[in-house]
Backbone as ProteinMPNN parsed JSONL, in Angstrom:
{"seq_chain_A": "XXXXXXXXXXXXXXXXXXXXXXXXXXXXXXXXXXXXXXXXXXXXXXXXXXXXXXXXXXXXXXXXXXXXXXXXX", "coords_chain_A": {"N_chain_A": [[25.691, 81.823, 112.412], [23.403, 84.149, 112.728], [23.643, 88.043, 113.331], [21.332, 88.875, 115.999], [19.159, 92.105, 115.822], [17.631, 93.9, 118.338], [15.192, 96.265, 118.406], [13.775, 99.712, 119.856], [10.915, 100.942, 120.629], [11.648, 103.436, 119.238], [13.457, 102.969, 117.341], [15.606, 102.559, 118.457], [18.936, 100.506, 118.814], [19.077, 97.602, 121.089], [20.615, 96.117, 123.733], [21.71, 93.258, 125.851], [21.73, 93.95, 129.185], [20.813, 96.686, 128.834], [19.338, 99.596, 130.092], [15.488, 99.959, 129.615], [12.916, 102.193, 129.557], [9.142, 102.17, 130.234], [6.324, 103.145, 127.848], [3.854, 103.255, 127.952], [1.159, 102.448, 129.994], [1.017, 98.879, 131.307], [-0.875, 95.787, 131.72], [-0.332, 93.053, 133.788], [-0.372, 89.697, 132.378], [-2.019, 86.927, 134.522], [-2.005, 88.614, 137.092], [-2.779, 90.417, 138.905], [-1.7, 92.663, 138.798], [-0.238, 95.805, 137.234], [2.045, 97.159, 135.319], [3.352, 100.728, 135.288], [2.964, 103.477, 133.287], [6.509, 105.339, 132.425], [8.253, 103.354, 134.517], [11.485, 102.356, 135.167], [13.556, 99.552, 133.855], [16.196, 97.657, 134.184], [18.662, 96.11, 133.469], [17.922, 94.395, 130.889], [17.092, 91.257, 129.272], [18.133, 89.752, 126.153], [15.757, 87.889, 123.805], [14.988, 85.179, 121.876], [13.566, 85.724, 120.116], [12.93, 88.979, 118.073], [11.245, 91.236, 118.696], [10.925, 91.103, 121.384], [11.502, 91.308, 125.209], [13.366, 89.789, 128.213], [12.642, 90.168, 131.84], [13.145, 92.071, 135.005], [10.992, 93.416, 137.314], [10.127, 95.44, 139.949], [7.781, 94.323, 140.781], [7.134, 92.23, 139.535], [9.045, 89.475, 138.489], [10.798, 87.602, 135.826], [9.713, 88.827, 133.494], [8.529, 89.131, 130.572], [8.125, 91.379, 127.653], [6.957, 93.538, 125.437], [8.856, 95.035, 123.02], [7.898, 97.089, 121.966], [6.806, 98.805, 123.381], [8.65, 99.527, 124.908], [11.102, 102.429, 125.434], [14.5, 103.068, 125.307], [16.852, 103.872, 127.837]], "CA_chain_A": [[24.584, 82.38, 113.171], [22.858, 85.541, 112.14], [22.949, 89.023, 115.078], [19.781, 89.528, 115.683], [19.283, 93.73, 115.834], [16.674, 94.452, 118.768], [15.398, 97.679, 118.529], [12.888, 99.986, 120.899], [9.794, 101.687, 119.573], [12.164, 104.827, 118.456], [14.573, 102.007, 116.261], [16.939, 102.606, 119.046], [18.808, 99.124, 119.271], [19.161, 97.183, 121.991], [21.364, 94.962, 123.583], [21.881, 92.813, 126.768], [21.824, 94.591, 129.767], [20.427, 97.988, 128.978], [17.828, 100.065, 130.8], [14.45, 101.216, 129.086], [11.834, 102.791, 130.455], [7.704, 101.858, 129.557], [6.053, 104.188, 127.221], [2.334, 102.694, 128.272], [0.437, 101.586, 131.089], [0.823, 97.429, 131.145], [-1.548, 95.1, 132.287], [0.953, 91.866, 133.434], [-1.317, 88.757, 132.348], [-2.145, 85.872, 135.464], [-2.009, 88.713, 138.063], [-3.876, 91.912, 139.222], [-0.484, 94.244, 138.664], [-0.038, 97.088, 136.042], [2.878, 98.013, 135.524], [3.238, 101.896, 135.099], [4.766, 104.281, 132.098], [7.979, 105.43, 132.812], [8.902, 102.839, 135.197], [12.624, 102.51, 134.412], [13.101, 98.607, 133.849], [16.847, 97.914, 134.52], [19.329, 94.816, 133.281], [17.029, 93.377, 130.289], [18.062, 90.342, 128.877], [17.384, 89.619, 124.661], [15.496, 86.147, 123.682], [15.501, 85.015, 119.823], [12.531, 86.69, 119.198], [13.397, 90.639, 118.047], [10.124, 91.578, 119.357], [10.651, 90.643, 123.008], [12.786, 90.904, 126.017], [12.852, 89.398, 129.211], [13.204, 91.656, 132.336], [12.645, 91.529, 136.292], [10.826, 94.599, 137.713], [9.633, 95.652, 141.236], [6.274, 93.765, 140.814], [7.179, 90.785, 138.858], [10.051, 88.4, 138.583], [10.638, 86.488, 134.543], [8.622, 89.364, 132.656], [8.327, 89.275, 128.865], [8.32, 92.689, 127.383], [7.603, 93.876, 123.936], [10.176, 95.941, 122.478], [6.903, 98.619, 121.107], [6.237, 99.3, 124.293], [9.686, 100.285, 125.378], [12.425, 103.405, 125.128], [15.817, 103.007, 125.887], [16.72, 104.738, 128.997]], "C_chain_A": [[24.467, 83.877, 112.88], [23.005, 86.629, 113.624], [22.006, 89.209, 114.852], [20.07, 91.367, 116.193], [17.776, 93.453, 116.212], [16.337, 95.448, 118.913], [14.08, 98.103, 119.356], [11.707, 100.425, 120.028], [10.503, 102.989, 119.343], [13.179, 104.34, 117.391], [15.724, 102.103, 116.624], [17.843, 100.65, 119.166], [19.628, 99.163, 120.611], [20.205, 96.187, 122.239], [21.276, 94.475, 125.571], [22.295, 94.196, 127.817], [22.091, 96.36, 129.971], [19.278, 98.415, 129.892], [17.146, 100.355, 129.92], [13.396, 101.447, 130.164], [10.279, 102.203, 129.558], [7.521, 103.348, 128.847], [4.618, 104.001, 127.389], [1.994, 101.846, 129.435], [0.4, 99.622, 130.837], [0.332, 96.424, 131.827], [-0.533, 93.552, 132.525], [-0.508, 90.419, 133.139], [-0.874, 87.565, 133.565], [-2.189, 86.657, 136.646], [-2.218, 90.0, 138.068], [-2.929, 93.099, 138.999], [-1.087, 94.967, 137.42], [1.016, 97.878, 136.82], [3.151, 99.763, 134.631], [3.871, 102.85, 134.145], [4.877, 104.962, 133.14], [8.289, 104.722, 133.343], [10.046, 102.363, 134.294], [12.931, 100.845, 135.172], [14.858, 98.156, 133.754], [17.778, 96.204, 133.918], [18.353, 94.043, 132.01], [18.009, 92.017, 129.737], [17.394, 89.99, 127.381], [17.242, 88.242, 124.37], [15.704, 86.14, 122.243], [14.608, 85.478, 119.29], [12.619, 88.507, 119.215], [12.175, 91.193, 118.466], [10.045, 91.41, 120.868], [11.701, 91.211, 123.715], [12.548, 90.477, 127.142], [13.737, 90.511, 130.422], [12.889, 91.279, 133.815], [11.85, 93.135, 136.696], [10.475, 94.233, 139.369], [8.436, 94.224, 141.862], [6.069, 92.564, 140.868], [8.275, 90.512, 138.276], [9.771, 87.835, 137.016], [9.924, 87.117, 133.932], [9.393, 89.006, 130.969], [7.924, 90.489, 128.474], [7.961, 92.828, 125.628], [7.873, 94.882, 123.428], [8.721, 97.464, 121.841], [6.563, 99.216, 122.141], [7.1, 100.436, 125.539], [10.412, 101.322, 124.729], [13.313, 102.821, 125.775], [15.968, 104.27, 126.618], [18.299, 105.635, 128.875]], "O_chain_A": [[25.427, 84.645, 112.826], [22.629, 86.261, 114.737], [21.564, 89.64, 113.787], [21.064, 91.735, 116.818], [16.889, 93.068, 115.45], [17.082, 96.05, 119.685], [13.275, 97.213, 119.628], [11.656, 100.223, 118.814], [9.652, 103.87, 119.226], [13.709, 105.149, 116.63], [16.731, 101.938, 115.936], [17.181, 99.712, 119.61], [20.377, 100.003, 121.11], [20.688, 95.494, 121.344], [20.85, 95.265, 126.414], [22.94, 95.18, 127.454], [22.866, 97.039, 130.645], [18.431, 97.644, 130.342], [17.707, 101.056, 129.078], [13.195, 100.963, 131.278], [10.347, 101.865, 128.376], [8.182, 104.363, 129.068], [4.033, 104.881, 126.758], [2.489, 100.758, 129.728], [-0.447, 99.229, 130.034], [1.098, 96.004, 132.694], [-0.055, 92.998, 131.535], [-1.511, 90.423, 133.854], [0.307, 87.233, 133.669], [-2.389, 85.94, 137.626], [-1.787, 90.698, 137.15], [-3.288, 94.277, 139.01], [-2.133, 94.732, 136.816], [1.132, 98.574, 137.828], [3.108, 99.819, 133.402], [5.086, 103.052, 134.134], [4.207, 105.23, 134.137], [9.469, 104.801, 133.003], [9.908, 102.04, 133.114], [12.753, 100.61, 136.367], [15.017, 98.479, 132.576], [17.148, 95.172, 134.152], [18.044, 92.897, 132.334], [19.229, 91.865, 129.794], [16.165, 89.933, 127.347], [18.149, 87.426, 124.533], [16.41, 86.897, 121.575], [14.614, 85.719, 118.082], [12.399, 89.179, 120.222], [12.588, 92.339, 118.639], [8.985, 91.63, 121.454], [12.717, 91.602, 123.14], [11.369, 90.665, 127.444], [14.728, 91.229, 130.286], [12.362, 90.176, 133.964], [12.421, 94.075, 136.142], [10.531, 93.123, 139.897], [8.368, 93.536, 142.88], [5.366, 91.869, 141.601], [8.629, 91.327, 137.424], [8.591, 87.572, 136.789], [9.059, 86.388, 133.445], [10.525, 88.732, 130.572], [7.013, 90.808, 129.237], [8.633, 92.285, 124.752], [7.014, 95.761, 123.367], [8.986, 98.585, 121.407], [5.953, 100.272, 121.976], [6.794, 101.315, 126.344], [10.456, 101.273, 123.5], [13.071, 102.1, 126.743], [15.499, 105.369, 126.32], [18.585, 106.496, 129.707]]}, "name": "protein", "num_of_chains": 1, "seq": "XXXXXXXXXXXXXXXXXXXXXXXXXXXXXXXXXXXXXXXXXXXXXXXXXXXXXXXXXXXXXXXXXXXXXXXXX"}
């Protein structure tokens, strides 16, 4: 099995249970939120796609994230 190497939009990598922070305003799709840059996004967890992560915030519970949108905190 291959590591996958997730990295942020600065080519910081990532790994299980880091913080980043948003770098852009995010519309969540199915529900009237937006979540806010900077909000600092806390425990992520990495799926098999290096483009993603999954995450819980304030707002919304089971988010999907993509890694261009984040810094590491």
């Amino acid at each position: 099995m291959t590591d996958l190497i997730v990295k942020d939009s600065n080519g910081t990598p990532l790994k299980d249970g880091d913080s980043v922070t948003l770098i852009k305003d995010l519309k969540v799709k199915g529900t009237s939120e937006t979540i806010k840059r900077g909000t600092l996004v806390k425990n992520i967890r990495l799926t098999g796609n290096p483009g993603e992560i999954e995450c819980n915030t304030k707002q919304v519970k089971g988010l999907v994230l993509k890694t261009e949108f984040l810094k590491k905190a």
